[in-house]
Amino acid sequence: MNHTIDNLNEIDNLKLEAGVGNNITYRTDFFEYNVLVYVKERFDNLVVLSNGAVNYEKKAPPIFMRSKWARDIDGNLIYLDDPTIHNTQLNLGWGQGNSKEFALRVYSEMVKKISKLLKIEDTKICYYGSSAGGFMSMVLASMHTDSFSIVNNPQTDVRSYHEGHSYPLLELSYGNIDQAYKDFPERVNVAEAFKYTNYVPKVYYIQNQFSHHDLKFHVNPFIKSMKEYELDLEKIIFINYFDKEKGHTPLDKDPAVNSINLLLSRDIF
């Protein structure tokens, strides 16, 4: 089913059909936002999935990564397309939007309204993603008190990712990279987001210890910043694995889905 809305309040009255994909499109002066919602009436939780790097040879935007996993995840689902990279040559956007409109802020409001429509409690809402999607998931969880996040090999700072991907994106969104970090640190760095919202969500941080770039430029600086800002590191639960061949590449479907379902059903830590 396809739904086009002119303002976010219209979400309150949508009729979302169970068992099928519900597409919601919302346009602002700057971007077109697309979400894909799967309602599963037997579950009282919600998993919100964000994109990592997209492959335009496989599909053009809007892109909902891992939508083929919908039947296997034990929960209601929302898939988020990243409008930042529409009509560009970039395949990573980190949900930045532009200096006038933070795309993740808009998506946060959409998710909150959809979850209310579905009568899902905030404590039952999980944000999931890997790589750039993991970054987006942690920032989104920081905007949503009582929610939590499951991430796999995420970035924690946009410009610390490979320059060929991160620098063009930051320049596109903000014009100047240094200015972006001066004016909007909470948009481009996860610890800064936690500090800005004054909320550290519980994060199940699934990390391949053989992804050395992640450890050097994302994991260790993130931990250091959390300590410097006196943020609650006990909320960050590291789940480490060791796969030389995979490196930064995210978990395959079966271990990823199994991890999600396990962490959704049990408060392990």
C-alpha positions as a Python dict, from the first residue, in 0.01 Angstrom:
ca = {
    (1, 'M'): (0, 0, 0),
    (2, 'N'): (122, 350, -82),
    (3, 'H'): (56, 654, 134),
    (4, 'T'): (164, 1010, 52),
    (5, 'I'): (137, 1265, 331),
    (6, 'D'): (173, 1643, 327),
    (7, 'N'): (247, 1683, 697),
    (8, 'L'): (357, 1449, 973),
    (9, 'N'): (31, 1474, 1165),
    (10, 'E'): (-139, 1281, 886),
    (11, 'I'): (45, 970, 1009),
    (12, 'D'): (-191, 965, 1308),
    (13, 'N'): (-481, 866, 1082),
    (14, 'L'): (-312, 624, 842),
    (15, 'K'): (-451, 274, 800),
    (16, 'L'): (-150, 46, 784),
    (17, 'E'): (-230, -301, 654),
    (18, 'A'): (-83, -603, 829),
    (19, 'G'): (117, -859, 634),
    (20, 'V'): (217, -632, 345),
    (21, 'G'): (461, -350, 286),
    (22, 'N'): (320, -3, 353),
    (23, 'N'): (511, 276, 178),
    (24, 'I'): (487, 624, 329),
    (25, 'T'): (623, 921, 134),
    (26, 'Y'): (666, 1264, 287),
    (27, 'R'): (811, 1563, 101),
    (28, 'T'): (957, 1878, 254),
    (29, 'D'): (1111, 2181, 85),
    (30, 'F'): (1443, 1997, 80),
    (31, 'F'): (1395, 1619, 62),
    (32, 'E'): (1165, 1330, -10),
    (33, 'Y'): (1139, 1089, 281),
    (34, 'N'): (1039, 728, 221),
    (35, 'V'): (967, 462, 480),
    (36, 'L'): (853, 104, 438),
    (37, 'V'): (642, -36, 722),
    (38, 'Y'): (560, -400, 790),
    (39, 'V'): (293, -457, 1053),
    (40, 'K'): (296, -793, 1232),
    (41, 'E'): (5, -803, 1473),
    (42, 'R'): (149, -1087, 1681),
    (43, 'F'): (442, -870, 1797),
    (44, 'D'): (439, -575, 2036),
    (45, 'N'): (781, -443, 1940),
    (46, 'L'): (935, -245, 1654),
    (47, 'V'): (1267, -264, 1469),
    (48, 'V'): (1376, 39, 1266),
    (49, 'L'): (1640, -38, 1003),
    (50, 'S'): (1872, 216, 839),
    (51, 'N'): (2084, 182, 525),
    (52, 'G'): (2454, 132, 493),
    (53, 'A'): (2628, 180, 156),
    (54, 'V'): (2387, 133, -134),
    (55, 'N'): (2456, -22, -473),
    (56, 'Y'): (2286, 170, -755),
    (57, 'E'): (2353, -117, -995),
    (58, 'K'): (2104, -324, -797),
    (59, 'K'): (1840, -62, -725),
    (60, 'A'): (1764, 309, -748),
    (61, 'P'): (1631, 511, -452),
    (62, 'P'): (1424, 478, -251),
    (63, 'I'): (1624, 186, -116),
    (64, 'F'): (1524, -24, 184),
    (65, 'M'): (1820, -244, 269),
    (66, 'R'): (1743, -583, 424),
    (67, 'S'): (1375, -563, 335),
    (68, 'K'): (1407, -928, 227),
    (69, 'W'): (1464, -1007, 594),
    (70, 'A'): (1117, -883, 686),
    (71, 'R'): (961, -1227, 740),
    (72, 'D'): (1250, -1346, 956),
    (73, 'I'): (1277, -1064, 1210),
    (74, 'D'): (1053, -1109, 1513),
    (75, 'G'): (890, -769, 1520),
    (76, 'N'): (708, -494, 1340),
    (77, 'L'): (945, -319, 1102),
    (78, 'I'): (1023, 24, 963),
    (79, 'Y'): (1282, 59, 686),
    (80, 'L'): (1432, 404, 629),
    (81, 'D'): (1561, 526, 294),
    (82, 'D'): (1828, 798, 316),
    (83, 'P'): (1713, 1106, 119),
    (84, 'T'): (2055, 1269, 154),
    (85, 'I'): (2198, 1083, -144),
    (86, 'H'): (1903, 1115, -380),
    (87, 'N'): (2004, 1262, -716),
    (88, 'T'): (2374, 1238, -630),
    (89, 'Q'): (2659, 1003, -715),
    (90, 'L'): (2715, 925, -348),
    (91, 'N'): (2624, 589, -198),
    (92, 'L'): (2653, 687, 170),
    (93, 'G'): (2465, 968, 342),
    (94, 'W'): (2464, 895, 718),
    (95, 'G'): (2118, 1058, 731),
    (96, 'Q'): (2272, 1404, 725),
    (97, 'G'): (2030, 1592, 502),
    (98, 'N'): (2166, 1947, 484),
    (99, 'S'): (2243, 2240, 712),
    (100, 'K'): (1879, 2351, 711),
    (101, 'E'): (1717, 2010, 763),
    (102, 'F'): (1866, 1718, 954),
    (103, 'A'): (1717, 1411, 785),
    (104, 'L'): (1749, 1193, 1096),
    (105, 'R'): (1548, 1445, 1296),
    (106, 'V'): (1262, 1419, 1046),
    (107, 'Y'): (1281, 1040, 1050),
    (108, 'S'): (1283, 1042, 1429),
    (109, 'E'): (952, 1227, 1433),
    (110, 'M'): (808, 990, 1172),
    (111, 'V'): (912, 681, 1368),
    (112, 'K'): (766, 818, 1691),
    (113, 'K'): (433, 885, 1522),
    (114, 'I'): (422, 545, 1353),
    (115, 'S'): (509, 368, 1678),
    (116, 'K'): (232, 557, 1855),
    (117, 'L'): (-9, 462, 1578),
    (118, 'L'): (88, 98, 1629),
    (119, 'K'): (61, 137, 2009),
    (120, 'I'): (420, 26, 2068),
    (121, 'E'): (594, 128, 2388),
    (122, 'D'): (923, 317, 2361),
    (123, 'T'): (1107, 45, 2555),
    (124, 'K'): (1012, -201, 2278),
    (125, 'I'): (1165, 7, 1997),
    (126, 'C'): (1502, -97, 1853),
    (127, 'Y'): (1711, 82, 1593),
    (128, 'Y'): (1928, -150, 1381),
    (129, 'G'): (2198, -94, 1121),
    (130, 'S'): (2554, -168, 1018),
    (131, 'S'): (2833, 68, 911),
    (132, 'A'): (2666, 402, 822),
    (133, 'G'): (2333, 245, 915),
    (134, 'G'): (2477, 169, 1258),
    (135, 'F'): (2578, 533, 1297),
    (136, 'M'): (2226, 641, 1202),
    (137, 'S'): (2071, 388, 1440),
    (138, 'M'): (2266, 511, 1742),
    (139, 'V'): (2187, 875, 1667),
    (140, 'L'): (1819, 792, 1616),
    (141, 'A'): (1811, 599, 1944),
    (142, 'S'): (1963, 900, 2121),
    (143, 'M'): (1665, 1107, 2001),
    (144, 'H'): (1414, 850, 2129),
    (145, 'T'): (1420, 816, 2507),
    (146, 'D'): (1380, 458, 2634),
    (147, 'S'): (1456, 305, 2293),
    (148, 'F'): (1768, 100, 2227),
    (149, 'S'): (1996, 7, 1939),
    (150, 'I'): (2168, -295, 1786),
    (151, 'V'): (2458, -206, 1557),
    (152, 'N'): (2721, -397, 1362),
    (153, 'N'): (3062, -244, 1281),
    (154, 'P'): (2920, 109, 1288),
    (155, 'Q'): (3090, 438, 1227),
    (156, 'T'): (3086, 669, 1527),
    (157, 'D'): (3224, 976, 1346),
    (158, 'V'): (3142, 1057, 985),
    (159, 'R'): (3470, 1214, 874),
    (160, 'S'): (3670, 929, 1028),
    (161, 'Y'): (3534, 696, 763),
    (162, 'H'): (3726, 671, 435),
    (163, 'E'): (3773, 1021, 292),
    (164, 'G'): (3651, 925, -54),
    (165, 'H'): (3306, 864, 93),
    (166, 'S'): (3280, 1094, 393),
    (167, 'Y'): (3437, 1417, 267),
    (168, 'P'): (3221, 1456, -47),
    (169, 'L'): (2910, 1388, 162),
    (170, 'L'): (2999, 1643, 429),
    (171, 'E'): (3082, 1903, 166),
    (172, 'L'): (2753, 1835, -12),
    (173, 'S'): (2548, 1863, 307),
    (174, 'Y'): (2730, 2149, 478),
    (175, 'G'): (2958, 2314, 224),
    (176, 'N'): (3255, 2303, 459),
    (177, 'I'): (3367, 2007, 670),
    (178, 'D'): (3517, 2212, 954),
    (179, 'Q'): (3203, 2425, 968),
    (180, 'A'): (2990, 2112, 992),
    (181, 'Y'): (3182, 1999, 1300),
    (182, 'K'): (3168, 2346, 1451),
    (183, 'D'): (2795, 2407, 1396),
    (184, 'F'): (2651, 2055, 1405),
    (185, 'P'): (2877, 1820, 1606),
    (186, 'E'): (2572, 1628, 1730),
    (187, 'R'): (2486, 1530, 1373),
    (188, 'V'): (2822, 1389, 1273),
    (189, 'N'): (2953, 1220, 1588),
    (190, 'V'): (2769, 966, 1803),
    (191, 'A'): (2916, 1068, 2140),
    (192, 'E'): (2829, 1430, 2060),
    (193, 'A'): (2473, 1317, 1980),
    (194, 'F'): (2445, 1143, 2318),
    (195, 'K'): (2578, 1454, 2489),
    (196, 'Y'): (2343, 1684, 2295),
    (197, 'T'): (2027, 1484, 2368),
    (198, 'N'): (2139, 1404, 2722),
    (199, 'Y'): (2040, 1045, 2662),
    (200, 'V'): (2263, 741, 2621),
    (201, 'P'): (2053, 456, 2484),
    (202, 'K'): (2142, 97, 2550),
    (203, 'V'): (2353, -10, 2253),
    (204, 'Y'): (2437, -369, 2161),
    (205, 'Y'): (2758, -295, 1972),
    (206, 'I'): (2846, -601, 1762),
    (207, 'Q'): (3204, -553, 1644),
    (208, 'N'): (3443, -760, 1435),
    (209, 'Q'): (3779, -732, 1609),
    (210, 'F'): (3950, -794, 1275),
    (211, 'S'): (3810, -472, 1129),
    (212, 'H'): (4116, -271, 1227),
    (213, 'H'): (4000, 56, 1069),
    (214, 'D'): (3685, 40, 1282),
    (215, 'L'): (3882, -17, 1601),
    (216, 'K'): (4131, 262, 1537),
    (217, 'F'): (3902, 532, 1401),
    (218, 'H'): (3562, 454, 1551),
    (219, 'V'): (3556, 219, 1852),
    (220, 'N'): (3850, 359, 2047),
    (221, 'P'): (3779, 730, 1981),
    (222, 'F'): (3413, 669, 2072),
    (223, 'I'): (3506, 513, 2406),
    (224, 'K'): (3752, 797, 2472),
    (225, 'S'): (3487, 1063, 2401),
    (226, 'M'): (3229, 886, 2617),
    (227, 'K'): (3477, 894, 2906),
    (228, 'E'): (3570, 1258, 2845),
    (229, 'Y'): (3205, 1363, 2842),
    (230, 'E'): (3133, 1146, 3146),
    (231, 'L'): (2861, 962, 2957),
    (232, 'D'): (2730, 627, 3078),
    (233, 'L'): (2954, 367, 2914),
    (234, 'E'): (2773, 88, 3098),
    (235, 'K'): (2490, 137, 2846),
    (236, 'I'): (2723, 23, 2565),
    (237, 'I'): (2741, -356, 2551),
    (238, 'F'): (3020, -475, 2323),
    (239, 'I'): (2967, -812, 2155),
    (240, 'N'): (3292, -902, 1980),
    (241, 'Y'): (3359, -1156, 1709),
    (242, 'F'): (3666, -1245, 1504),
    (243, 'D'): (3646, -1287, 1127),
    (244, 'K'): (3961, -1211, 928),
    (245, 'E'): (3796, -1252, 590),
    (246, 'K'): (3491, -1031, 655),
    (247, 'G'): (3668, -734, 812),
    (248, 'H'): (3425, -439, 804),
    (249, 'T'): (3168, -630, 597),
    (250, 'P'): (2856, -680, 812),
    (251, 'L'): (2727, -1011, 938),
    (252, 'D'): (2549, -1235, 690),
    (253, 'K'): (2173, -1265, 713),
    (254, 'D'): (2143, -1569, 940),
    (255, 'P'): (2379, -1458, 1219),
    (256, 'A'): (2247, -1100, 1193),
    (257, 'V'): (1881, -1201, 1217),
    (258, 'N'): (1957, -1451, 1494),
    (259, 'S'): (2137, -1178, 1689),
    (260, 'I'): (1851, -933, 1642),
    (261, 'N'): (1586, -1183, 1749),
    (262, 'L'): (1785, -1297, 2050),
    (263, 'L'): (1846, -944, 2174),
    (264, 'L'): (1484, -846, 2110),
    (265, 'S'): (1350, -1134, 2316),
    (266, 'R'): (1590, -1130, 2608),
    (267, 'D'): (1739, -858, 2825),
    (268, 'I'): (2074, -1037, 2833),
    (269, 'F'): (2285, -763, 2990),
}
